[in-house]
XYZ file of C-alpha atoms in Angstrom:
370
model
C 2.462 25.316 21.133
C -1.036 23.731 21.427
C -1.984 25.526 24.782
C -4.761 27.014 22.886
C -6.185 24.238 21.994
C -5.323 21.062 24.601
C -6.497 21.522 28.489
C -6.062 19.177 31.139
C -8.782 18.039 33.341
C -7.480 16.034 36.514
C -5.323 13.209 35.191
C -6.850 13.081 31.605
C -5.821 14.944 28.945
C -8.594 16.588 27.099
C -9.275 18.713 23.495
C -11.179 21.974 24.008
C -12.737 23.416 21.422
C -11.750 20.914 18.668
C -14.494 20.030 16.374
C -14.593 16.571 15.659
C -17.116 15.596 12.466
C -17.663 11.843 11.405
C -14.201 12.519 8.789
C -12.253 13.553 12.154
C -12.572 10.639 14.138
C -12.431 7.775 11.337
C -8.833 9.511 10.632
C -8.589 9.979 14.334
C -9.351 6.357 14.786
C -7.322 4.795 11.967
C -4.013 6.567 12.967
C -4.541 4.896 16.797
C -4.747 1.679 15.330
C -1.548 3.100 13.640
C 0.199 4.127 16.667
C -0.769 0.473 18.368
C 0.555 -1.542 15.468
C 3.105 -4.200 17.618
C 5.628 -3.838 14.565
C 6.836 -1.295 17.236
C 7.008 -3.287 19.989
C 9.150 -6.529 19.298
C 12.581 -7.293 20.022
C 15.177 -4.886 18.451
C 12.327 -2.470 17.607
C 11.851 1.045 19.480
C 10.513 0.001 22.916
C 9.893 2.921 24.461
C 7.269 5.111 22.802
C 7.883 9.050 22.540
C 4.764 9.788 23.689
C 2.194 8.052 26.099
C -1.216 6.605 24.895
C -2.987 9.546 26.920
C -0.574 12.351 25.013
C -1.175 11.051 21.918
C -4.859 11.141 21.707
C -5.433 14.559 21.718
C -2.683 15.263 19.483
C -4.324 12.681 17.090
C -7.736 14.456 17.264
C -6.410 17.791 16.736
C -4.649 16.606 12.868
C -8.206 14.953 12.584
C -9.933 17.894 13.445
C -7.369 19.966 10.981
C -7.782 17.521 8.113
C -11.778 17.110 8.305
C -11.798 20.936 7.332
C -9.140 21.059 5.161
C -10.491 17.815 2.809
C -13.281 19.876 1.055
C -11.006 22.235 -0.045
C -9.357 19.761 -1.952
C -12.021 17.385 -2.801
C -14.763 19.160 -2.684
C -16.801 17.197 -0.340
C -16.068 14.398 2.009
C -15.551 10.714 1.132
C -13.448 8.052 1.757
C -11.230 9.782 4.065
C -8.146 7.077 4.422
C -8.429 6.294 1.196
C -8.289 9.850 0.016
C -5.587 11.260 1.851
C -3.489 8.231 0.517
C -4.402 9.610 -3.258
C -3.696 12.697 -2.493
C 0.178 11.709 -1.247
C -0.619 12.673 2.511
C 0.733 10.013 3.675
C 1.435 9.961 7.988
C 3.786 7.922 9.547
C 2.711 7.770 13.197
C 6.366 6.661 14.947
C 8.171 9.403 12.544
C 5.901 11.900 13.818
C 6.835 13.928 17.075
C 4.371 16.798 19.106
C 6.181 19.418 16.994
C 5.016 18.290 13.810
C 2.045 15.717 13.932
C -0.458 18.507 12.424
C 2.236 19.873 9.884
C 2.598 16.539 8.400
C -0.480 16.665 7.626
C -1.279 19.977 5.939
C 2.398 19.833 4.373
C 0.486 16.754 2.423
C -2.116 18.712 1.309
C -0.132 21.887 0.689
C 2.275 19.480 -1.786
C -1.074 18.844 -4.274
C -1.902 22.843 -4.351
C -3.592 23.812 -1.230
C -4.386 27.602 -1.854
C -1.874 29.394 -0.184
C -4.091 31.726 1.846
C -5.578 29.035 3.565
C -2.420 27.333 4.156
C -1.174 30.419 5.936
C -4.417 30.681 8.001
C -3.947 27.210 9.350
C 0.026 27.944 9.938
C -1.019 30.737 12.221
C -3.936 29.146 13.765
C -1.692 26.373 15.220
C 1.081 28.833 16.316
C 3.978 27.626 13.319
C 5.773 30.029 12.177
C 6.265 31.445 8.622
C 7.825 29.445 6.497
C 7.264 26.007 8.483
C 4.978 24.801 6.143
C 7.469 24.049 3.085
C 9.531 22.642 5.485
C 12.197 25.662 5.959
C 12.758 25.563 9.951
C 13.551 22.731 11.926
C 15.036 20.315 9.592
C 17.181 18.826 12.104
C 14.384 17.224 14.049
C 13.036 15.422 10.901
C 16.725 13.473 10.544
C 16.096 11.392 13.857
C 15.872 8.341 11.732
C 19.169 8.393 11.593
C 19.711 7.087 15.281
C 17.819 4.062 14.525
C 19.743 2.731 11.417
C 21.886 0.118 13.064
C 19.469 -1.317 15.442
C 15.866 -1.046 13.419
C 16.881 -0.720 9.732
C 13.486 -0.631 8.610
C 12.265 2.483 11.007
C 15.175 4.445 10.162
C 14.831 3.606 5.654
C 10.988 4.648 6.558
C 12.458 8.065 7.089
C 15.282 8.502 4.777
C 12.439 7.956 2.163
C 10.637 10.817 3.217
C 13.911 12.433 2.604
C 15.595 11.812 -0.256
C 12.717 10.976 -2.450
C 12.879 8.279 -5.531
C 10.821 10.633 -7.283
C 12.353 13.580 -8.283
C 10.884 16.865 -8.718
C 10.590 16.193 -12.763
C 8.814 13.374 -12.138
C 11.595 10.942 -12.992
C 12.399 8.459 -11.207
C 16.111 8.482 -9.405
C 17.092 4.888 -9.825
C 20.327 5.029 -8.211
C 18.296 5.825 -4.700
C 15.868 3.595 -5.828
C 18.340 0.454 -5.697
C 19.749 1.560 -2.621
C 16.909 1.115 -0.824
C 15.593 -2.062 -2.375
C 19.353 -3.137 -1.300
C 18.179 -2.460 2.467
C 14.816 -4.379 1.955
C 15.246 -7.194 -0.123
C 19.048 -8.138 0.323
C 19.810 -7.015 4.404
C 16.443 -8.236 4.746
C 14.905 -5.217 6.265
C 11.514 -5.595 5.739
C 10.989 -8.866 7.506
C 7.395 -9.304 5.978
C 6.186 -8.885 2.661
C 3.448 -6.075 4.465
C 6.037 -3.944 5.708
C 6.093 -2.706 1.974
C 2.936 -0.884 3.009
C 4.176 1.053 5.178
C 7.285 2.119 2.924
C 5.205 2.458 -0.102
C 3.186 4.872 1.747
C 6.082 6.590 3.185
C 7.835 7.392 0.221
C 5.146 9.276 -0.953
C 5.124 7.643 -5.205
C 2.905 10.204 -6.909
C -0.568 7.563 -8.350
C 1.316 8.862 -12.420
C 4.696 7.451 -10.974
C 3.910 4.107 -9.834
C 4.308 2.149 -12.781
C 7.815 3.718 -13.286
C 8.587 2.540 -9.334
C 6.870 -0.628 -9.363
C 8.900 -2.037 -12.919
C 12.346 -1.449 -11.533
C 11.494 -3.318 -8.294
C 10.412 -6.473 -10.156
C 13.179 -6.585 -12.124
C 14.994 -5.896 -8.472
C 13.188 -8.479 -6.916
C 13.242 -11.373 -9.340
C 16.931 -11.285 -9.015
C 17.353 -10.637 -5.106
C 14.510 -11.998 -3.752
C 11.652 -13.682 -6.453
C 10.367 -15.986 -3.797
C 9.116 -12.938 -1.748
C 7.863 -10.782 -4.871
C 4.613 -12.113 -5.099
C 3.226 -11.276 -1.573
C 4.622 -8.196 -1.628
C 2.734 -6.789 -4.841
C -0.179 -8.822 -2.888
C 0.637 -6.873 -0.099
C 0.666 -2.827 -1.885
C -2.403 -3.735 -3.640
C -4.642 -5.080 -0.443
C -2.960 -2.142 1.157
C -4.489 0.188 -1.614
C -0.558 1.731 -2.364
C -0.448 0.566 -5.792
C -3.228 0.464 -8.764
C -3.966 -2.690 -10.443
C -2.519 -0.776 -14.137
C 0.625 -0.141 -11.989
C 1.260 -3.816 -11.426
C -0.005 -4.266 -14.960
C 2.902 -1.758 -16.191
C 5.357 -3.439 -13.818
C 4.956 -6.993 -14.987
C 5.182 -5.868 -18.380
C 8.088 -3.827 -18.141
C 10.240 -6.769 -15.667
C 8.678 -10.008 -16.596
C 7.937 -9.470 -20.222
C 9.084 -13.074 -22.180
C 9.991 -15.036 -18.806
C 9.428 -17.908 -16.904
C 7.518 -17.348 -13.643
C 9.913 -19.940 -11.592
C 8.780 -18.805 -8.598
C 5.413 -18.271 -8.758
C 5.123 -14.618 -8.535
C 2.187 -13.752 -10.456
C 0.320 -17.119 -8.854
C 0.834 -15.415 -5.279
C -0.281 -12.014 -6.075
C -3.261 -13.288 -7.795
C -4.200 -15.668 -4.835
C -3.699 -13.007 -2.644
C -6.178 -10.891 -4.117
C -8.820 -13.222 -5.467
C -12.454 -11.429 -4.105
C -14.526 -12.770 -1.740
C -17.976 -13.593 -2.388
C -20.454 -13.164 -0.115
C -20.792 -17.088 0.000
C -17.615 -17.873 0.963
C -15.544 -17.466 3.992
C -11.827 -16.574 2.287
C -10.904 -14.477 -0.199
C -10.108 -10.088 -0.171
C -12.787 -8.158 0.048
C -12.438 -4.453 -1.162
C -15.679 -2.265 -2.511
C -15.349 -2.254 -6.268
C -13.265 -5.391 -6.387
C -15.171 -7.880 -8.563
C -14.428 -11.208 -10.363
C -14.472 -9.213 -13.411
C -11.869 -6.658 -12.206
C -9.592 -9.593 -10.854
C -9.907 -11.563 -14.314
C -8.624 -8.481 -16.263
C -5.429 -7.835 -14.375
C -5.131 -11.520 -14.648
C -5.473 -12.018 -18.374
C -2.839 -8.939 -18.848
C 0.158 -10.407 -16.618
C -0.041 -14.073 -17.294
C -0.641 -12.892 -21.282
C 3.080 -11.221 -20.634
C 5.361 -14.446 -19.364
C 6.228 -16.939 -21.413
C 3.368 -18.748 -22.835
C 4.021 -22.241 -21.617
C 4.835 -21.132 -18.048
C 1.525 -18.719 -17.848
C -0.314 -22.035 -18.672
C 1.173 -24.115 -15.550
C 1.233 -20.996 -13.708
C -2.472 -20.449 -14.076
C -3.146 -24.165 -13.532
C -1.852 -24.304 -10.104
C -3.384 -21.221 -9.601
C -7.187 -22.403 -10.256
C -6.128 -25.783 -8.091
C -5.199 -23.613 -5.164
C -8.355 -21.843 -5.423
C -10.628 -24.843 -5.876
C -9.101 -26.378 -2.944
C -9.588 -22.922 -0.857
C -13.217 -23.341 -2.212
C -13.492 -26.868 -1.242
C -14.893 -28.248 -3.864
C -14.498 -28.422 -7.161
C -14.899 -25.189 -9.318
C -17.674 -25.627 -11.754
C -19.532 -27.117 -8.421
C -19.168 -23.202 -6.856
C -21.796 -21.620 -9.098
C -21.673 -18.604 -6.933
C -17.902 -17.463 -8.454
C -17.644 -19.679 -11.249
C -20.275 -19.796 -13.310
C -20.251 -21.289 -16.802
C -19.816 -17.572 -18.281
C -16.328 -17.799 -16.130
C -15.226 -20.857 -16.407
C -15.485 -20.452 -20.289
C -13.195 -17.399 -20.342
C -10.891 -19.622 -18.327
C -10.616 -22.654 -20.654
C -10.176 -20.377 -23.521
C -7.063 -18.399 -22.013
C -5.866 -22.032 -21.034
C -6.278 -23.126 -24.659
C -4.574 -19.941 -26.278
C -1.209 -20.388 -23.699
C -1.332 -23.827 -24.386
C -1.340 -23.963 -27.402
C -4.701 -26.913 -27.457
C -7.235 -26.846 -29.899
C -10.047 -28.394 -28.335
C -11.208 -27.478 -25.146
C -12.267 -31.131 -24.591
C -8.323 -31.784 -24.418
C -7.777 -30.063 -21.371
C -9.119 -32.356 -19.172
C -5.710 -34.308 -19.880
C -3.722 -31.250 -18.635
C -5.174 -30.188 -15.372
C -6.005 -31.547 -12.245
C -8.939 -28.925 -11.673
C -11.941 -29.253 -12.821
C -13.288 -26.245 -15.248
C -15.809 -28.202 -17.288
């Protein structure tokens, strides 16, 4: 179907006539890194790769190429190209993704947030599909190959049931009953063998950015009872991974952990996961836009939520683990914690605690804030 477009040269597979702008090959080079991941090489996984290394990279370019001219249309100028296909729901899942439909993936993306239909049917006959393939009409057969997998890599073959049979329905609701089916697979049969797997199925299931909240809240309340100790990394994990928004987790914690006890630490992992990096240390997440400030407010609104006596252990072990990451003590690292800071942290302490004088909380931690 690509003749047009792919020539060979020797033993080396080459694109002719593929224009390939900066946009093009940062996609082009993201989904490699994709395609090399070694989730898909370890024992029980798929071994053998449907295509080679040489095949793949011309397919690769040629979505690239496809997407680099499509992304204007829809945003109006270039930007952030990984970033903004993954707003925009286009979300591509290299090892579900086969010759046939590598480029359709990732127009159907674009087509699903209102790509005019003209140019949609330019592109369709450009790269030889034929009416109708688009919305997903023809072929429907080839995208249920998941199902092979589902005894011997659980994980691969739930990534593409979720592209299937969506937890987001076409009302925007959310279909619960799916929902706990496959937070069955992940969190009870232990599918998802690492918290950043949820990445991966985040991004395939394709949550509209209005419908995350409404995802997120039933899978803490899912998680707290099936697997709590897990729960925190994994809402580390969708929010380093840039699936989630911090008012999503926000929404979440309200909605599941409203009242409780955080036994298990939750919030304290998901916090300490994504505590920034300043440019004078050498740990923390580093993200452009992602400040102290911005880190302190999505604190303040979850540990505000749990009980009130458990938010003020919870946020004492956290400031010890992060002193002892920094080490030395806090209000010695001037560079984060400045006086401004540390004073919003002893009077959050003093409100969940219940103490009156800040001078009393020297009696109640073991990190130093003062």
């Amino acid at each position: 179907m690509y003749g047009h477009l792919v020539g060979n040269t020797g033993n080396h597979t080459s694109v002719k006539g593929v224009p390939m702008p900066p946009t093009a090959w940062a996609l082009s080079s993201e989904w490699s890194q994709i395609w090399d991941a070694p989730r898909f090489r370890g024992d029980g996984r798929v071994q053998k790769l449907a295509l080679s290394r040489e095949a793949l990279g011309p397919l690769l370019k040629i979505a690239a190429s496809c997407v680099a001219v499509l992304l204007p249309h829809v945003q109006g100028k270039e930007g952030a190209v990984v970033l903004a296909l993954d707003e925009l729901g286009c979300h591509l899942t290299v090892p579900l993704v086969s010759s046939w439909c590598l480029p359709f993936k990732v127009v159907a993306g674009f087509s699903r947030k209102g790509l005019k239909r003209p140019l949609a049917e330019t592109f369709e006959a450009t790269m030889g599909f034929e009416d109708g393939d688009l919305d997903g009409q023809k072929d429907s057969k080839r995208a249920a190959s998941w199902r092979d997998f589902s005894s011997t890599d659980p994980l691969y073959a739930l990534m593409g049931e979720v592209q299937e049979d969506k937890v987001v329905g076409e009302d925007g609701e959310v279909r619960e009953a799916t929902l706990n089916r496959y937070l069955e697979t992940l969190m009870v049969k232990k599918a998802a063998g690492k918290p950043k797997d949820w990445v991966e199925v985040w991004a395939a299931m394709g949550i509209p950015i209005e419908s995350q909240g409404k995802v997120l809240a039933p899978i803490v309340r899912f998680g707290l009872l099936h697997a709590p100790e897990s729960l925190g990394s994994v809402l580390g994990e969708l929010l380093k991974g840039h699936r989630v928004k911090t008012k999503a987790v926000e929404e979440a914690v309200v909605s599941g952990m409203a009242g409780t006890e955080d036994r298990y630490g939750v919030l304290r992992e998901m916090l300490f996961m994504v505590f920034p990096k300043s440019p004078h240390s050498d740990w923390g997440w580093s993200r452009v836009g992602w400040s102290w400030q911005e880190w302190w407010k999505i604190l303040e609104k979850t540990m505000s939520t749990i009980d009130s006596v458990s938010a003020f252990d919870e946020l004492s072990l956290l400031l010890e683990r992060i002193e002892a990451s920094g080490g030395k003590p806090l209000a010695q690292q001037g560079q984060v914690w400045s006086e401004v800071r540390l004073s919003k942290v002893r009077a959050l302490l003093c409100k969940l605690g219940g103490v009156e004088d800040e001078n009393d909380l020297s009696a109640c931690l073991d990190v130093t804030i003062r």
